[in-house]
Short mmCIF file of C-alpha atoms in Angstrom, two decimals:
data_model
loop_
_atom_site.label_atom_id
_atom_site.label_comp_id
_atom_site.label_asym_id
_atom_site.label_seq_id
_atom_site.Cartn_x
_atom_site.Cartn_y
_atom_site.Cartn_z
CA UNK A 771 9.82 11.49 9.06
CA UNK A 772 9.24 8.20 10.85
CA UNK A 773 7.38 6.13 8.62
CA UNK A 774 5.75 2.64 10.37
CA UNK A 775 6.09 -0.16 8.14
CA UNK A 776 5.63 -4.05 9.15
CA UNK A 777 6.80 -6.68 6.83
CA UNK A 778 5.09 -9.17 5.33
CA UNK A 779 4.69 -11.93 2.33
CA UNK A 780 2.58 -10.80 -0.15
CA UNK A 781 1.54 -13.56 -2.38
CA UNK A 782 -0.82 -13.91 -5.39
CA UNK A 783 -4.19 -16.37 -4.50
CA UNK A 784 -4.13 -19.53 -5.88
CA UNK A 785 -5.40 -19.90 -9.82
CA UNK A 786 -7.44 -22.15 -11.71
CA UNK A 787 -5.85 -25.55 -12.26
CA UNK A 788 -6.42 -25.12 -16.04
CA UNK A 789 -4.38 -21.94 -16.13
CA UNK A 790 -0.81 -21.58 -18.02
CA UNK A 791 1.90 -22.46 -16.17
CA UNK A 792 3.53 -19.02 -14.92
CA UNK A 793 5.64 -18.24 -11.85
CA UNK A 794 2.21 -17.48 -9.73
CA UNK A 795 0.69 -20.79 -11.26
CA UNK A 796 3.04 -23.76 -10.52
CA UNK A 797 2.59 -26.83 -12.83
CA UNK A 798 1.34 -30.13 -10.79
CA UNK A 799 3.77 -31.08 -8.91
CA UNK A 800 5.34 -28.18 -8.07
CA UNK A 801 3.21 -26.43 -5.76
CA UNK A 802 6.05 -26.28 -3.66
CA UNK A 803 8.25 -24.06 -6.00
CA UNK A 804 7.84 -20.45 -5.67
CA UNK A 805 9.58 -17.20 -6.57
CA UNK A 806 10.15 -14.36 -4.46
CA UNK A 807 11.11 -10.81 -5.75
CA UNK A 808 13.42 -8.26 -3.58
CA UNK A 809 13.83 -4.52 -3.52
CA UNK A 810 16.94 -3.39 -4.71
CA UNK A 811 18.63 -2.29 -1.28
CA UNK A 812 20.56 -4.04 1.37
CA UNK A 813 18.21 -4.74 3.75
CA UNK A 814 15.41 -5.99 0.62
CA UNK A 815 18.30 -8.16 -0.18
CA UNK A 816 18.55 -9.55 3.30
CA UNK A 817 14.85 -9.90 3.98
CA UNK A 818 14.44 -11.89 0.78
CA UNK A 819 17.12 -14.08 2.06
CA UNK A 820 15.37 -14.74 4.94
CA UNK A 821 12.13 -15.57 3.63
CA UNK A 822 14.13 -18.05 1.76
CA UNK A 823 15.40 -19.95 4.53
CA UNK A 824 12.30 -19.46 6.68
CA UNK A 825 10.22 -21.07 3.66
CA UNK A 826 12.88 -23.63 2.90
CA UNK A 827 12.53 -24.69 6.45
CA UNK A 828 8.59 -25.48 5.65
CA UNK A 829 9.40 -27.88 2.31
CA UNK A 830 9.31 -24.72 -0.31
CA UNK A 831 12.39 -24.86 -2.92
CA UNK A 832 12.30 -20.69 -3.38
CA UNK A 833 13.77 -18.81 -6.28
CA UNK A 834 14.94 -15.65 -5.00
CA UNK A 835 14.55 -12.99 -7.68
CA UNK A 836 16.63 -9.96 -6.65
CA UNK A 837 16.70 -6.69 -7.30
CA UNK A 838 13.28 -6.14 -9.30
CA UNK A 839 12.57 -2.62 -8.10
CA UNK A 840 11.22 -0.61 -5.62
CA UNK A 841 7.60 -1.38 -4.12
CA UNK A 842 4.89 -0.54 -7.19
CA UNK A 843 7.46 -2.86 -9.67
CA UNK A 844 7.30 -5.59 -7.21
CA UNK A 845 3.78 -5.33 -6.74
CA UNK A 846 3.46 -5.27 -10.68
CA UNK A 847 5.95 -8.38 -11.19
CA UNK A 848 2.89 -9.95 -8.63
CA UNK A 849 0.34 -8.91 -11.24
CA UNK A 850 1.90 -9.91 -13.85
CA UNK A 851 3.02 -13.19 -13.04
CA UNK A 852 6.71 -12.62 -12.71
CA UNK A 853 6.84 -13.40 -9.04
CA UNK A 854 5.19 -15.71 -6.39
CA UNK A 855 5.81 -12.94 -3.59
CA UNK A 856 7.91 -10.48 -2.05
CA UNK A 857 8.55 -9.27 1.21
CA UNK A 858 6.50 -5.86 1.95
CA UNK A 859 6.35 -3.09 4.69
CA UNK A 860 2.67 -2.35 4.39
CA UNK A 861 3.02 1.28 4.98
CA UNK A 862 4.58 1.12 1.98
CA UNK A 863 1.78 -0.57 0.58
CA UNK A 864 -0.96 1.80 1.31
CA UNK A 865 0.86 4.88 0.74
CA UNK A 866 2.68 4.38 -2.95
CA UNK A 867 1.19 0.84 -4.31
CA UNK A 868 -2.49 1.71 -2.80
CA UNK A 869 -2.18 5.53 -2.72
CA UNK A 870 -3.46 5.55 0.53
CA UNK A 871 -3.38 7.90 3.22
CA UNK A 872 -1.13 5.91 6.18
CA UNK A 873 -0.31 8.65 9.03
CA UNK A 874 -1.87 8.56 11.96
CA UNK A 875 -1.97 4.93 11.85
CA UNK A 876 -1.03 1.90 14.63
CA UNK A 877 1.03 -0.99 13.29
CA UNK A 878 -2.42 -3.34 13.53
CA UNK A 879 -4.07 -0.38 11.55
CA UNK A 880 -1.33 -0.46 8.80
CA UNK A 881 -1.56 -4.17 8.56
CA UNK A 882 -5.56 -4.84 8.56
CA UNK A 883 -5.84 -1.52 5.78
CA UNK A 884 -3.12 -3.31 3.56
CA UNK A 885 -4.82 -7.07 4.36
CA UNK A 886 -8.04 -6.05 2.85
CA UNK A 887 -6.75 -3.71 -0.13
CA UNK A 888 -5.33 -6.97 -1.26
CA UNK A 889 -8.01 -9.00 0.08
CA UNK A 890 -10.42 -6.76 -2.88
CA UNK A 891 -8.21 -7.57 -5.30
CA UNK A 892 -8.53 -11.60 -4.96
CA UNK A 893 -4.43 -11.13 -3.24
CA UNK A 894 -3.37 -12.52 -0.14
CA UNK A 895 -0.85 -11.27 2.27
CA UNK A 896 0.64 -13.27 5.25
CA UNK A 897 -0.04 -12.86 9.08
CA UNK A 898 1.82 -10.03 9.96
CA UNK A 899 5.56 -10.69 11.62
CA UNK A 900 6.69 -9.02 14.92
CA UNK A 901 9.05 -6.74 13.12
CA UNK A 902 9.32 -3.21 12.49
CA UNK A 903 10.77 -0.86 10.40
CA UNK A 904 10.96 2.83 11.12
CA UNK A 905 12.71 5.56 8.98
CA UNK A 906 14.23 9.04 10.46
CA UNK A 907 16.14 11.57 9.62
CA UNK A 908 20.22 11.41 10.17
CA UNK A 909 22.56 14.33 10.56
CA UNK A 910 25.89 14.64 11.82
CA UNK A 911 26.02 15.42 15.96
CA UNK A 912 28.02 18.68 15.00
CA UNK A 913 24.66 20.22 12.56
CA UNK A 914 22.62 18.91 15.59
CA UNK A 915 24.56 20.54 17.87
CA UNK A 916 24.87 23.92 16.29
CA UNK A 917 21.12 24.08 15.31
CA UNK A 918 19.54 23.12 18.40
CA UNK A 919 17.60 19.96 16.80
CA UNK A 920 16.04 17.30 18.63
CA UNK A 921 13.41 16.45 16.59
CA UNK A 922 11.99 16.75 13.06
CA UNK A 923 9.99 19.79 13.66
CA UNK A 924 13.26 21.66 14.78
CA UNK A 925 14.43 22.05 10.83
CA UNK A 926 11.82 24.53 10.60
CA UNK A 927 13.66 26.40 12.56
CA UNK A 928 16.61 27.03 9.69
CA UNK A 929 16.16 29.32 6.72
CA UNK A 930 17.00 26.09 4.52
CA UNK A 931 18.92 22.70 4.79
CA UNK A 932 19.58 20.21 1.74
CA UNK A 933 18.09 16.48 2.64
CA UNK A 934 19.66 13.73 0.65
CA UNK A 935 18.30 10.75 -0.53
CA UNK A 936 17.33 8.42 -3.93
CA UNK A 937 16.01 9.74 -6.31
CA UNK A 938 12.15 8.41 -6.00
CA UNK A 939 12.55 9.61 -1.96
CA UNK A 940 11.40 13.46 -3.23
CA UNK A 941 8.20 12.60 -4.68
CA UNK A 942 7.07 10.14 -1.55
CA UNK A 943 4.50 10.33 1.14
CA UNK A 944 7.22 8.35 2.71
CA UNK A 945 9.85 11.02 2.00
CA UNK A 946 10.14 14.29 1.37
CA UNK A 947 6.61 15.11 0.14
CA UNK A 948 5.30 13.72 3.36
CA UNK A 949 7.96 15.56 5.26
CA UNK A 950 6.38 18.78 3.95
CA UNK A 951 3.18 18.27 3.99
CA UNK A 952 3.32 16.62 7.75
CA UNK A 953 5.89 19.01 9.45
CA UNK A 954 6.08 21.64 6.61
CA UNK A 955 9.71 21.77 6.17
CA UNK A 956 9.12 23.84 2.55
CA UNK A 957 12.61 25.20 3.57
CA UNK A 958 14.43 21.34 2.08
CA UNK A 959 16.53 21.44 -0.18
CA UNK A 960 16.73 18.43 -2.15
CA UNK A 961 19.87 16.71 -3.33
CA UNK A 962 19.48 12.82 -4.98
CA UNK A 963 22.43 10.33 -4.28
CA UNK A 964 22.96 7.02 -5.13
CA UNK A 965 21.87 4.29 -2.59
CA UNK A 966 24.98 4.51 -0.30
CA UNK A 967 25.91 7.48 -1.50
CA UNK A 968 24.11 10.17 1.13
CA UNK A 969 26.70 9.01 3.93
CA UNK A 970 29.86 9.69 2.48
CA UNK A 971 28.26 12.98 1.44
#
């Protein structure tokens, strides 16, 4: 399935000065301090590490909190204080922290749907960035080869094919629900792996 997904900062709006101090309300003085949070996969790792520098850049001294968990326990660490921010794809948003229905829409779509779910919830989330992020579907040339596929619609074609991935990826929009419910490929098989894992496999 190629899922569309545009990163962006997500960041909690600014409290009352007469709040406790907590990682989403700096003490005075430090209103240039903030913590990120980071998925627990390569590329969250990397993204995180570039928000740091980008933000260091601007005057912020960023604590990079890594590995917190997948999108709703980021977007809970945000709720609950733990975290300033974290980098987002806002597919990913709407479709497991929002529950929202996300095919069929354009990358300005995505964004201005994920804007204003935070937007109702007194959240903020940064101008969108240029970048993109796009899953799909990987198998070796020889399977390709021998099954005629060229696209995702072509495993329909096969009496039944086993689709690794993490554990959570069966019960997404983003992953194999999704998969079945947009090209009906009832015919998976699913096998979880450890992140990493699926290639070696």
């Amino acid at each position: 399935m190629v899922g569309l997904a545009l990163l962006a900062l997500l960041a909690a709006a600014c409290g009352d000065s007469s709040s406790e101090s907590n990682a989403s309300q700096q003490p005075q003085g430090a209103s240039l301090r903030i913590t990120l949070g980071t998925q627990e996969f390569p590329e969250g790792r990397i993204l995180g590490e570039l928000w740091r520098e980008a933000l260091a850049v601007n005057g912020y001294t960023v604590n990079l909190k890594k590995d917190v968990g997948p999108a709703e326990d980021l977007d809970q660490a945000l709720r609950d204080g733990e975290i300033d921010g974290y980098v987002a794809y806002t597919g990913t948003v709407l479709s497991i922290v929002a529950g929202e229905e996300v095919s069929g829409l354009d990358p300005d779509e995505t964004y201005a749907a994920a804007e204003q779910y935070y937007a109702d919830q007194d959240m903020a989330i940064s101008e969108m960035t240029p970048y993109q992020n796009k899953d799909a579907l990987a198998t070796t040339s020889a399977f390709a080869a021998e099954n005629d596929l060229t696209t995702i619609e072509d495993l329909r074609r096969l009496d039944s094919f086993v689709l690794g991935g993490r554990d959570e990826f069966e019960s997404l929009y983003l992953g194999l629900e999704g998969l079945q419910k947009v090209y009906g490929l009832t015919n998976a098989e699913f096998a979880p792996f450890a992140l990493g894992a699926q290639y070696a496999a």
